[in-house]
Amino acid sequence: MCGTYAKGTSAYDAWKDALLRDRDFSADAVLPLLVERMMCHGDAMDCLSDGRLHAAKYLRRLAEQSPETAPKLNAAAGELEGICEILWKEMIPVLGGWERGEAQTRRLAQSKNRRLFAGLIDRMKAHDERAYAYIRESLACSE
């Protein structure tokens, strides 16, 4: 944590913890409160999808220019692409699309879906940590 927000891989833990707080998704919660939670969840998905996809593309271009570090850079890119795959193929279908409508909000509020997402978040975090390790190893190879 950094002040009142989480950054780096600790942001995954904060996201997961927020989803697992059942009291924030109570059956009698008014829709505007649930929409607020959906917006936060959606923002996390958007940032990861956009950021990791473009980082992977950058690392692959960098690998083309650096044969000595290419295996590590391509491995890091693959890990980042793995995050996108989890989002696109596992999380979004459960929500019923990228939209932030009432249907997606109601699906997010379901305990079984939030618990499923907690496991997906852990898997995405592991991909991110492996990508970071590969990037560090590629930097060590280039020295």
PDB file of C-alpha atoms in Angstrom:
ATOM      1  CA  MET A   1       0.000   0.000   0.000  1.00  0.00           C
ATOM      2  CA  CYS A   2       1.031   3.546  -0.658  1.00  0.00           C
ATOM      3  CA  GLY A   3      -1.007   5.923   1.446  1.00  0.00           C
ATOM      4  CA  THR A   4      -4.625   5.060   0.741  1.00  0.00           C
ATOM      5  CA  TYR A   5      -4.057   3.190  -2.515  1.00  0.00           C
ATOM      6  CA  ALA A   6      -2.262   0.069  -3.648  1.00  0.00           C
ATOM      7  CA  LYS A   7       0.192  -0.052  -6.502  1.00  0.00           C
ATOM      8  CA  GLY A   8       2.263  -2.677  -8.233  1.00  0.00           C
ATOM      9  CA  THR A   9       1.354  -6.264  -7.571  1.00  0.00           C
ATOM     10  CA  SER A  10      -0.176  -5.310  -4.211  1.00  0.00           C
ATOM     11  CA  ALA A  11      -2.983  -3.721  -6.250  1.00  0.00           C
ATOM     12  CA  TYR A  12      -4.086  -7.232  -7.195  1.00  0.00           C
ATOM     13  CA  ASP A  13      -4.489  -8.082  -3.509  1.00  0.00           C
ATOM     14  CA  ALA A  14      -6.469  -4.905  -2.824  1.00  0.00           C
ATOM     15  CA  TRP A  15      -8.742  -5.639  -5.802  1.00  0.00           C
ATOM     16  CA  LYS A  16      -9.303  -9.213  -4.663  1.00  0.00           C
ATOM     17  CA  ASP A  17      -9.922  -8.153  -1.056  1.00  0.00           C
ATOM     18  CA  ALA A  18     -12.506  -5.593  -2.211  1.00  0.00           C
ATOM     19  CA  LEU A  19     -14.360  -8.246  -4.199  1.00  0.00           C
ATOM     20  CA  LEU A  20     -14.377 -10.649  -1.268  1.00  0.00           C
ATOM     21  CA  ARG A  21     -15.940  -8.153   1.183  1.00  0.00           C
ATOM     22  CA  ASP A  22     -19.440  -9.598   1.132  1.00  0.00           C
ATOM     23  CA  ARG A  23     -20.828  -6.709   3.175  1.00  0.00           C
ATOM     24  CA  ASP A  24     -20.076  -4.412   0.218  1.00  0.00           C
ATOM     25  CA  PHE A  25     -22.262  -6.570  -2.032  1.00  0.00           C
ATOM     26  CA  SER A  26     -25.193  -7.264   0.277  1.00  0.00           C
ATOM     27  CA  ALA A  27     -28.478  -8.480  -1.170  1.00  0.00           C
ATOM     28  CA  ASP A  28     -30.187  -5.234  -0.132  1.00  0.00           C
ATOM     29  CA  ALA A  29     -27.507  -2.933  -1.588  1.00  0.00           C
ATOM     30  CA  VAL A  30     -28.957  -0.211  -3.771  1.00  0.00           C
ATOM     31  CA  LEU A  31     -27.967  -0.290  -7.432  1.00  0.00           C
ATOM     32  CA  PRO A  32     -25.887   2.939  -7.321  1.00  0.00           C
ATOM     33  CA  LEU A  33     -23.581   1.373  -4.712  1.00  0.00           C
ATOM     34  CA  LEU A  34     -23.197  -1.758  -6.807  1.00  0.00           C
ATOM     35  CA  VAL A  35     -22.544   0.360  -9.898  1.00  0.00           C
ATOM     36  CA  GLU A  36     -19.717   2.089  -8.027  1.00  0.00           C
ATOM     37  CA  ARG A  37     -18.154  -1.303  -7.334  1.00  0.00           C
ATOM     38  CA  MET A  38     -18.647  -2.340 -10.955  1.00  0.00           C
ATOM     39  CA  MET A  39     -16.906   0.827 -12.121  1.00  0.00           C
ATOM     40  CA  CYS A  40     -13.895   0.079  -9.913  1.00  0.00           C
ATOM     41  CA  HIS A  41     -13.791  -3.529 -11.095  1.00  0.00           C
ATOM     42  CA  GLY A  42     -14.169  -2.439 -14.711  1.00  0.00           C
ATOM     43  CA  ASP A  43     -11.416   0.133 -14.371  1.00  0.00           C
ATOM     44  CA  ALA A  44      -9.055  -2.557 -13.074  1.00  0.00           C
ATOM     45  CA  MET A  45      -9.931  -4.784 -16.037  1.00  0.00           C
ATOM     46  CA  ASP A  46      -9.488  -1.938 -18.533  1.00  0.00           C
ATOM     47  CA  CYS A  47      -6.153  -0.818 -17.119  1.00  0.00           C
ATOM     48  CA  LEU A  48      -4.772  -4.346 -17.074  1.00  0.00           C
ATOM     49  CA  SER A  49      -6.022  -5.206 -20.535  1.00  0.00           C
ATOM     50  CA  ASP A  50      -4.700  -2.046 -22.142  1.00  0.00           C
ATOM     51  CA  GLY A  51      -1.485  -1.768 -20.165  1.00  0.00           C
ATOM     52  CA  ARG A  52      -0.376  -5.382 -20.321  1.00  0.00           C
ATOM     53  CA  LEU A  53      -1.293  -5.802 -23.995  1.00  0.00           C
ATOM     54  CA  HIS A  54       0.751  -2.761 -25.014  1.00  0.00           C
ATOM     55  CA  ALA A  55       3.623  -3.720 -22.715  1.00  0.00           C
ATOM     56  CA  ALA A  56       3.704  -7.168 -24.339  1.00  0.00           C
ATOM     57  CA  LYS A  57       3.800  -5.604 -27.816  1.00  0.00           C
ATOM     58  CA  TYR A  58       6.641  -3.328 -26.728  1.00  0.00           C
ATOM     59  CA  LEU A  59       8.636  -6.208 -25.240  1.00  0.00           C
ATOM     60  CA  ARG A  60       8.227  -8.254 -28.423  1.00  0.00           C
ATOM     61  CA  ARG A  61       9.500  -5.328 -30.543  1.00  0.00           C
ATOM     62  CA  LEU A  62      12.386  -4.876 -28.131  1.00  0.00           C
ATOM     63  CA  ALA A  63      13.182  -8.601 -28.390  1.00  0.00           C
ATOM     64  CA  GLU A  64      13.523  -8.262 -32.162  1.00  0.00           C
ATOM     65  CA  GLN A  65      16.220  -5.639 -31.613  1.00  0.00           C
ATOM     66  CA  SER A  66      18.042  -7.511 -28.860  1.00  0.00           C
ATOM     67  CA  PRO A  67      18.749 -11.156 -29.740  1.00  0.00           C
ATOM     68  CA  GLU A  68      20.733 -11.780 -26.540  1.00  0.00           C
ATOM     69  CA  THR A  69      17.764 -10.896 -24.341  1.00  0.00           C
ATOM     70  CA  ALA A  70      15.007 -11.988 -26.731  1.00  0.00           C
ATOM     71  CA  PRO A  71      14.126 -15.246 -24.927  1.00  0.00           C
ATOM     72  CA  LYS A  72      13.550 -13.463 -21.621  1.00  0.00           C
ATOM     73  CA  LEU A  73      11.722 -10.537 -23.205  1.00  0.00           C
ATOM     74  CA  ASN A  74       9.459 -12.847 -25.197  1.00  0.00           C
ATOM     75  CA  ALA A  75       8.781 -14.903 -22.071  1.00  0.00           C
ATOM     76  CA  ALA A  76       7.810 -11.711 -20.218  1.00  0.00           C
ATOM     77  CA  ALA A  77       5.550 -10.710 -23.107  1.00  0.00           C
ATOM     78  CA  GLY A  78       3.894 -14.114 -22.975  1.00  0.00           C
ATOM     79  CA  GLU A  79       3.175 -13.702 -19.283  1.00  0.00           C
ATOM     80  CA  LEU A  80       1.594 -10.298 -19.875  1.00  0.00           C
ATOM     81  CA  GLU A  81      -0.485 -11.720 -22.709  1.00  0.00           C
ATOM     82  CA  GLY A  82      -1.612 -14.413 -20.274  1.00  0.00           C
ATOM     83  CA  ILE A  83      -3.195 -11.703 -18.127  1.00  0.00           C
ATOM     84  CA  CYS A  84      -5.172 -10.470 -21.125  1.00  0.00           C
ATOM     85  CA  GLU A  85      -6.292 -14.002 -21.940  1.00  0.00           C
ATOM     86  CA  ILE A  86      -7.667 -14.456 -18.424  1.00  0.00           C
ATOM     87  CA  LEU A  87      -9.554 -11.183 -18.692  1.00  0.00           C
ATOM     88  CA  TRP A  88     -10.902 -11.758 -22.196  1.00  0.00           C
ATOM     89  CA  LYS A  89     -11.659 -15.469 -22.042  1.00  0.00           C
ATOM     90  CA  GLU A  90     -12.528 -16.088 -18.392  1.00  0.00           C
ATOM     91  CA  MET A  91     -13.615 -12.909 -16.615  1.00  0.00           C
ATOM     92  CA  ILE A  92     -15.516 -11.014 -19.298  1.00  0.00           C
ATOM     93  CA  PRO A  93     -17.696 -13.989 -20.332  1.00  0.00           C
ATOM     94  CA  VAL A  94     -18.854 -14.422 -16.713  1.00  0.00           C
ATOM     95  CA  LEU A  95     -19.855 -10.751 -16.609  1.00  0.00           C
ATOM     96  CA  GLY A  96     -21.575 -10.990 -19.973  1.00  0.00           C
ATOM     97  CA  GLY A  97     -19.404  -8.429 -21.747  1.00  0.00           C
ATOM     98  CA  TRP A  98     -17.196  -5.392 -21.214  1.00  0.00           C
ATOM     99  CA  GLU A  99     -20.150  -3.113 -20.604  1.00  0.00           C
ATOM    100  CA  ARG A 100     -20.879  -1.607 -17.215  1.00  0.00           C
ATOM    101  CA  GLY A 101     -24.635  -2.061 -17.374  1.00  0.00           C
ATOM    102  CA  GLU A 102     -27.056  -3.420 -14.836  1.00  0.00           C
ATOM    103  CA  ALA A 103     -26.636  -6.995 -16.088  1.00  0.00           C
ATOM    104  CA  GLN A 104     -22.856  -6.905 -15.562  1.00  0.00           C
ATOM    105  CA  THR A 105     -23.284  -5.164 -12.218  1.00  0.00           C
ATOM    106  CA  ARG A 106     -25.708  -7.822 -10.996  1.00  0.00           C
ATOM    107  CA  ARG A 107     -23.337 -10.586 -12.127  1.00  0.00           C
ATOM    108  CA  LEU A 108     -20.442  -8.968 -10.286  1.00  0.00           C
ATOM    109  CA  ALA A 109     -22.563  -8.779  -7.131  1.00  0.00           C
ATOM    110  CA  GLN A 110     -23.051 -12.557  -7.116  1.00  0.00           C
ATOM    111  CA  SER A 111     -20.800 -14.157  -4.514  1.00  0.00           C
ATOM    112  CA  LYS A 112     -19.901 -17.151  -6.687  1.00  0.00           C
ATOM    113  CA  ASN A 113     -18.650 -14.846  -9.447  1.00  0.00           C
ATOM    114  CA  ARG A 114     -16.616 -12.683  -7.082  1.00  0.00           C
ATOM    115  CA  ARG A 115     -14.976 -15.777  -5.618  1.00  0.00           C
ATOM    116  CA  LEU A 116     -14.198 -17.016  -9.110  1.00  0.00           C
ATOM    117  CA  PHE A 117     -12.717 -13.606  -9.930  1.00  0.00           C
ATOM    118  CA  ALA A 118     -10.571 -13.717  -6.787  1.00  0.00           C
ATOM    119  CA  GLY A 119      -8.904 -16.854  -8.148  1.00  0.00           C
ATOM    120  CA  LEU A 120      -8.472 -15.243 -11.564  1.00  0.00           C
ATOM    121  CA  ILE A 121      -6.901 -12.192  -9.934  1.00  0.00           C
ATOM    122  CA  ASP A 122      -4.410 -14.436  -8.143  1.00  0.00           C
ATOM    123  CA  ARG A 123      -3.513 -16.054 -11.464  1.00  0.00           C
ATOM    124  CA  MET A 124      -3.075 -12.652 -13.149  1.00  0.00           C
ATOM    125  CA  LYS A 125      -0.855 -11.509 -10.304  1.00  0.00           C
ATOM    126  CA  ALA A 126       1.313 -14.610 -10.756  1.00  0.00           C
ATOM    127  CA  HIS A 127       1.659 -13.833 -14.474  1.00  0.00           C
ATOM    128  CA  ASP A 128       2.678 -10.268 -13.625  1.00  0.00           C
ATOM    129  CA  GLU A 129       5.267 -11.428 -11.098  1.00  0.00           C
ATOM    130  CA  ARG A 130       6.770 -13.875 -13.591  1.00  0.00           C
ATOM    131  CA  ALA A 131       6.871 -11.154 -16.269  1.00  0.00           C
ATOM    132  CA  TYR A 132       8.726  -8.887 -13.862  1.00  0.00           C
ATOM    133  CA  ALA A 133      11.231 -11.639 -13.092  1.00  0.00           C
ATOM    134  CA  TYR A 134      11.875 -12.233 -16.797  1.00  0.00           C
ATOM    135  CA  ILE A 135      12.387  -8.508 -17.377  1.00  0.00           C
ATOM    136  CA  ARG A 136      14.873  -8.327 -14.508  1.00  0.00           C
ATOM    137  CA  GLU A 137      16.704 -11.366 -15.907  1.00  0.00           C
ATOM    138  CA  SER A 138      16.842  -9.764 -19.362  1.00  0.00           C
ATOM    139  CA  LEU A 139      18.372  -6.639 -17.850  1.00  0.00           C
ATOM    140  CA  ALA A 140      21.015  -8.763 -16.121  1.00  0.00           C
ATOM    141  CA  CYS A 141      21.819 -10.442 -19.470  1.00  0.00           C
ATOM    142  CA  SER A 142      22.319  -7.095 -21.188  1.00  0.00           C
ATOM    143  CA  GLU A 143      24.873  -5.758 -18.696  1.00  0.00           C
TER     144      GLU A 143
END
